[in-house]
Tab-separated table of C-alpha atoms and ligand atoms in Angstrom:
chain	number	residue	atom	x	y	z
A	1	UNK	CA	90.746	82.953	104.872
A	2	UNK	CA	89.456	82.573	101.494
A	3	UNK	CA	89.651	84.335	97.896
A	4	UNK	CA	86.147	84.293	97.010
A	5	UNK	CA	85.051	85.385	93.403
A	6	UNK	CA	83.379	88.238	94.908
A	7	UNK	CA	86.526	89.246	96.512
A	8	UNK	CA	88.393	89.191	92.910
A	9	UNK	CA	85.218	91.226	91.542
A	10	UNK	CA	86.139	93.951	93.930
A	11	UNK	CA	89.685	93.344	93.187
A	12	UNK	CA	89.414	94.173	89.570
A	13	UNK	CA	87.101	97.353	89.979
A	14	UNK	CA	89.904	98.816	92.825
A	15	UNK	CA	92.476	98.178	89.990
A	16	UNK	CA	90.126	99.949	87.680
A	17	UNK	CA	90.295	102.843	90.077
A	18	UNK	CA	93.705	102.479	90.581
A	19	UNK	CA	94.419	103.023	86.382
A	20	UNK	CA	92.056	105.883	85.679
A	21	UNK	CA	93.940	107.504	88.675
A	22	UNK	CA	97.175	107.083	86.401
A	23	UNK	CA	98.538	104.111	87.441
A	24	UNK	CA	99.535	102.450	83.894
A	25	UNK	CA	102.334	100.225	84.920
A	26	UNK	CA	100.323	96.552	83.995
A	27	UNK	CA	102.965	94.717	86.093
A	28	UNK	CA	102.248	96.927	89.221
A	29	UNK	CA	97.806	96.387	88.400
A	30	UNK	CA	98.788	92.727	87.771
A	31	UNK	CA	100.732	92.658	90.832
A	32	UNK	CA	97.339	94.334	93.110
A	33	UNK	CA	95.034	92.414	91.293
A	34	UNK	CA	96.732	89.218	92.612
A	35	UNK	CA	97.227	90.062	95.759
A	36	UNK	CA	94.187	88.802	98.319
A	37	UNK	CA	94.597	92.358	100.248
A	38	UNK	CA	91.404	91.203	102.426
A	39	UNK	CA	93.318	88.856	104.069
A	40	UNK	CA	96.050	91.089	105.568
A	41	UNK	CA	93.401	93.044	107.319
A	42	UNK	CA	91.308	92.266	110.575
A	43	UNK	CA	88.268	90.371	109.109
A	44	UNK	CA	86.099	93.044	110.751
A	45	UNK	CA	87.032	95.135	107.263
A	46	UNK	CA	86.352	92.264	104.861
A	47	UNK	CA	83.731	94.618	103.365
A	48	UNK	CA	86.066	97.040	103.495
A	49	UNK	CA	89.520	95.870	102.166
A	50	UNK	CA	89.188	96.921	98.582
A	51	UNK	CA	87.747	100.316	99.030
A	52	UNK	CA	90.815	102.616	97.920
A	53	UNK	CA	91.469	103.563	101.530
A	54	UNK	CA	94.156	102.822	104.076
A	55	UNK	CA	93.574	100.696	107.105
A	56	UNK	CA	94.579	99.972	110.688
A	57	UNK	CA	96.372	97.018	111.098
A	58	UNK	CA	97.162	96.722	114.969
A	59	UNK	CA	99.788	98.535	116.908
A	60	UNK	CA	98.551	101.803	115.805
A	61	UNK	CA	99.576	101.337	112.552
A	62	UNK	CA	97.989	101.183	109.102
A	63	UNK	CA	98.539	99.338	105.703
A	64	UNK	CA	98.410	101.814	103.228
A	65	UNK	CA	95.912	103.432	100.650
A	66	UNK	CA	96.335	100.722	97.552
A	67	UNK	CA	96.988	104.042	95.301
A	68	UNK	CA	99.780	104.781	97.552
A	69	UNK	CA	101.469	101.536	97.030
A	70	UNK	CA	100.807	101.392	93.434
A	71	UNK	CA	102.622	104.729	93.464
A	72	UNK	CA	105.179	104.349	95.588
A	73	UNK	CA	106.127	101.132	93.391
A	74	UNK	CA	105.503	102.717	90.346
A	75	UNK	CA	108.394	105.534	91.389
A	76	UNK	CA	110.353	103.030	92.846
A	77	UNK	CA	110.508	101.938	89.184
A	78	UNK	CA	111.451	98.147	89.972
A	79	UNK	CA	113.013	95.122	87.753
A	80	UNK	CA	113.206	91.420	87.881
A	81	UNK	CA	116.106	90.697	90.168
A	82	UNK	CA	116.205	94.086	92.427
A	83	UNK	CA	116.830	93.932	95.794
A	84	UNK	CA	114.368	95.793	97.286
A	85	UNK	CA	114.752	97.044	101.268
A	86	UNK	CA	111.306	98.373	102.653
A	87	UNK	CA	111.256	100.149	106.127
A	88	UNK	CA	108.173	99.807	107.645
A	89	UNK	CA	106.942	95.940	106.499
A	90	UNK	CA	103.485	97.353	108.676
A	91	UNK	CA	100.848	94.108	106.944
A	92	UNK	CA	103.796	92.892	104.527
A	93	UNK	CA	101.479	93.854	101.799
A	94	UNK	CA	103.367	96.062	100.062
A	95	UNK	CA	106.658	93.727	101.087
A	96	UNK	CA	104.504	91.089	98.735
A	97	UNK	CA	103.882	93.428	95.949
A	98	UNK	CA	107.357	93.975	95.156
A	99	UNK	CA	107.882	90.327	95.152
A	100	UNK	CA	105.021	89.936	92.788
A	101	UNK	CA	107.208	92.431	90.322
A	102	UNK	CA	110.683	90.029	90.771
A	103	UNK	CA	112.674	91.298	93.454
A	104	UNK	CA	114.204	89.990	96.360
A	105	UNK	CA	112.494	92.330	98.906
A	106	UNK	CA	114.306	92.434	102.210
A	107	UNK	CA	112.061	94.581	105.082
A	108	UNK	CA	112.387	95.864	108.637
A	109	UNK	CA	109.445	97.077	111.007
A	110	UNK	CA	110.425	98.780	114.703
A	111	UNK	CA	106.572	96.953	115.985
A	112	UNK	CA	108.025	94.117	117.537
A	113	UNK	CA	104.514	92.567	117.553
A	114	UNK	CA	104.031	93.744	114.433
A	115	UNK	CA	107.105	92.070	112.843
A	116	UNK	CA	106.330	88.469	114.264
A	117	UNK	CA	102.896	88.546	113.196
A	118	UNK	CA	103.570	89.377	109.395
A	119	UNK	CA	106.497	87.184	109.152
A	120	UNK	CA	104.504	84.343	109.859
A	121	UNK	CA	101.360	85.307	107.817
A	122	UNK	CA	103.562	86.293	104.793
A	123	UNK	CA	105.424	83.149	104.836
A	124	UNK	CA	102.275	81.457	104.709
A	125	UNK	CA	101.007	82.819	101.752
A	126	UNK	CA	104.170	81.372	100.042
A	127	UNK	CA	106.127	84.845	99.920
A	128	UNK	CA	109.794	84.400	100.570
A	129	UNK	CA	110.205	88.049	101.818
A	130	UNK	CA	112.963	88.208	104.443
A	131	UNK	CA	111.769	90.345	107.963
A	132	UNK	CA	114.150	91.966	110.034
A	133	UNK	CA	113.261	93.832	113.498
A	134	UNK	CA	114.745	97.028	114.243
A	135	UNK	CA	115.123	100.578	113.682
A	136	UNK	CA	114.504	101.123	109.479
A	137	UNK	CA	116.760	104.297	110.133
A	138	UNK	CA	120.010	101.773	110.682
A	139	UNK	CA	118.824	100.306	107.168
A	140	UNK	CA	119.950	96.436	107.280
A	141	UNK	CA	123.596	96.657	106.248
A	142	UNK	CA	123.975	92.501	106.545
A	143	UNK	CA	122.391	92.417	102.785
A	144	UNK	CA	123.126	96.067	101.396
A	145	UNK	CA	123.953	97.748	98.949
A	146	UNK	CA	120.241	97.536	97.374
A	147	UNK	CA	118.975	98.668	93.876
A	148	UNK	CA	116.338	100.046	95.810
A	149	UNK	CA	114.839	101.381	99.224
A	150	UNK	CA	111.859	101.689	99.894
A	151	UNK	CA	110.441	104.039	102.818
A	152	UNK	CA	106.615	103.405	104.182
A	153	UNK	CA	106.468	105.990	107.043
A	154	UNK	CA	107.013	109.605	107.019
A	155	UNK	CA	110.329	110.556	107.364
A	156	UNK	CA	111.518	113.452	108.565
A	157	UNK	CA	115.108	113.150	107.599
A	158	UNK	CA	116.870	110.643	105.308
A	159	UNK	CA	119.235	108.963	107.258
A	160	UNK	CA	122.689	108.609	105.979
A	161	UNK	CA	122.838	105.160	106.721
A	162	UNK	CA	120.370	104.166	103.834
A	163	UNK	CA	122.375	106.326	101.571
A	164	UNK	CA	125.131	104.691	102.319
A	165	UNK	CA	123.331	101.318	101.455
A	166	UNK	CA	122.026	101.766	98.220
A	167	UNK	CA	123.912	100.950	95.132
A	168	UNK	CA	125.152	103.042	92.707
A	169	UNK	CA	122.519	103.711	90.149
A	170	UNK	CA	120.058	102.653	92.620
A	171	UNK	CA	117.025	104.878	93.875
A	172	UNK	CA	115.380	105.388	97.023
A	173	UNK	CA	111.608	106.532	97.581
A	174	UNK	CA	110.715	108.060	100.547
A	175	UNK	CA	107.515	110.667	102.017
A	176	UNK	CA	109.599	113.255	103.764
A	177	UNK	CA	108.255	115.650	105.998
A	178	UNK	CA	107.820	115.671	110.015
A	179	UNK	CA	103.944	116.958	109.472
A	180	UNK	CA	100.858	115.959	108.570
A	181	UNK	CA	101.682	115.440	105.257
A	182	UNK	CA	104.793	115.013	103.374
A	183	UNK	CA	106.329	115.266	99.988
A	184	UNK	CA	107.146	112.118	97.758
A	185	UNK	CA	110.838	111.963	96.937
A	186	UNK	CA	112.954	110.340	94.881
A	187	UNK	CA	116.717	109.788	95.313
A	188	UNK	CA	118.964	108.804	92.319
A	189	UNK	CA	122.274	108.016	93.463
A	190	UNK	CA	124.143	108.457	89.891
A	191	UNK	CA	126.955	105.955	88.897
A	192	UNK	CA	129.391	108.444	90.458
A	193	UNK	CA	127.989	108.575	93.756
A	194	UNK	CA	126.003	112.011	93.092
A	195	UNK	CA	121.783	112.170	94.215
A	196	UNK	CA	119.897	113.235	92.095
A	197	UNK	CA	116.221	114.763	93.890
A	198	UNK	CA	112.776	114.510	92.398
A	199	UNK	CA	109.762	115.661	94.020
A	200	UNK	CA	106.207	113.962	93.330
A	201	UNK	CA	103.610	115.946	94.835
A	202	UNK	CA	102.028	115.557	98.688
A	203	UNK	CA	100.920	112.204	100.608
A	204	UNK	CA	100.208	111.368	104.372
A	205	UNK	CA	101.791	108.475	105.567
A	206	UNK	CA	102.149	107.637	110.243
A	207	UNK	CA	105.111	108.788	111.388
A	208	UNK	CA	108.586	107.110	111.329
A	209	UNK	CA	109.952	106.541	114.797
A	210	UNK	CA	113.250	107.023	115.858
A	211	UNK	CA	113.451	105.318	118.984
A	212	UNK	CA	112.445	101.515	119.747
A	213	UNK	CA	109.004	100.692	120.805
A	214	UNK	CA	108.075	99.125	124.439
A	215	UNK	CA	106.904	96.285	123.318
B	1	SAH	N1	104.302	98.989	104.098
B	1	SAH	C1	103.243	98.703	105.064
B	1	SAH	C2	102.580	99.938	105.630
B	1	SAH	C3	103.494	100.674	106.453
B	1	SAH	S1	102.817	101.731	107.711
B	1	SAH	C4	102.185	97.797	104.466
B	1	SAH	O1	102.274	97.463	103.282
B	1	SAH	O2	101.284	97.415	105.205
B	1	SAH	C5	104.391	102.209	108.371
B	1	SAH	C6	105.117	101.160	109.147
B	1	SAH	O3	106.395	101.672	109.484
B	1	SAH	C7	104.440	100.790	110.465
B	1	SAH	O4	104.258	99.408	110.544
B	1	SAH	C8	105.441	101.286	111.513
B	1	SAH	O5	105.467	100.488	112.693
B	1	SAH	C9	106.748	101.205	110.760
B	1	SAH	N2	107.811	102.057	111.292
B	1	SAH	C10	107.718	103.270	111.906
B	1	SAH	N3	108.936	103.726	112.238
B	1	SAH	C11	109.834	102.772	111.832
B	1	SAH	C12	111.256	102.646	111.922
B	1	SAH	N4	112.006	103.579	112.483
B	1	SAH	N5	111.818	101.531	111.398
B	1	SAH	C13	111.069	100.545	110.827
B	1	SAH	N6	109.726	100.611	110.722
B	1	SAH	C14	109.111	101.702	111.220
């Protein structure tokens, strides 16, 4: 599929959007505006794919709002060189913006469909994001510890697993709640192995799943 100028038009306006809704982080905008996001969705939403709105992506699941991801990254508050673990690689869009900003983004989806289709397409696009299958809950110990963790579904717990994973000094983002809608957290674990809670107002993201899906 093709980057057409009139898909990088639209591109800049949505990061437009994305700034005067507070995003100032030029990395993160540089990151979005680089990013073909129309080719991660179904090309029934071409006309769609940089409105600032989430999307279905097959499987029942979505890829999410661009504001989220600008402000889940922008919490996540990444550097050259992190290693990143997302749960929930969904499209691998986000997966890709986090390599855009330097890190070494490691990511695991439960959609065992889903996870074989965005492996291949990210790889494609030159990404060197590694995929894993499985439950996100079990984290993927074969890398950890991480400088940072990522979580793209609503969670209703924090499982102690991904605690145990990140590093020192590290800092985990995650949309807690088992409702509709859930809070943004952040997690500091401090150099002596105390967390440190911040709360950043309310966002709805599907569901986390506990149990593997029969597929
Ligand atoms: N980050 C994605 C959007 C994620 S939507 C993107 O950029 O497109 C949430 C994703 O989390 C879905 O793909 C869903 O299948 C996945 N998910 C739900 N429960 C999970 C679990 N327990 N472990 C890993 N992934 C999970």
């Amino acid at each position: 599929m093709v980057d057409t100028y009139r898909h990088k038009g639209m591109r800049k306006k949505l990061v437009e959007s994305i700034r005067l809704k507070g995003i100032t982080n030029q990395n993160i905008l540089d990151a979005i505006n680089n990013i073909p996001r129309h080719i991660f969705l179904d090309s029934s939403f071409l006309e769609f794919a940089y409105d600032d709105k989430p999307f279905p992506i097959g499987s029942g699941q979505t890829i999410s709002q661009p504001y989220t991801v600008a402000f889940q990254t922008d919490i996540l508050d990444v550097s050259k060189g992190h290693k990143v673990l997302e749960i929930g690689s969904g499209s691998g869009y986000q997966a890709c913006v986090l390599e855009e900003l330097g890190a070494k983004v490691f990511s695991i989806e439960r959609q065992r469909k889903l996870f074989h289709k965005t492996k291949e397409f990210v790889s494609t696009l030159g990404y060197r994001v590694k995929f894993f299958y499985g439950d996100g809950n079990d984290g993927v110990p074969a890398f950890a510890p991480y400088d940072r963790i990522l979580i793209t579904a609503a969670a209703p717990e924090i499982s102690d697993n991904l605690i145990k994973q990140l590093k020192p000094g590290g800092k985990l983002v995650v949309p807690l709640g088992a409702g509709d809608v859930q809070t943004m957290l952040r997690i500091t674990k401090t150099i002596n192995n105390e967390l440190v809670e911040e709360r950043f107002g309310s966002f709805r993201f599907v569901p986390m799943l506990k149990d593997k899906a029969n597929d």
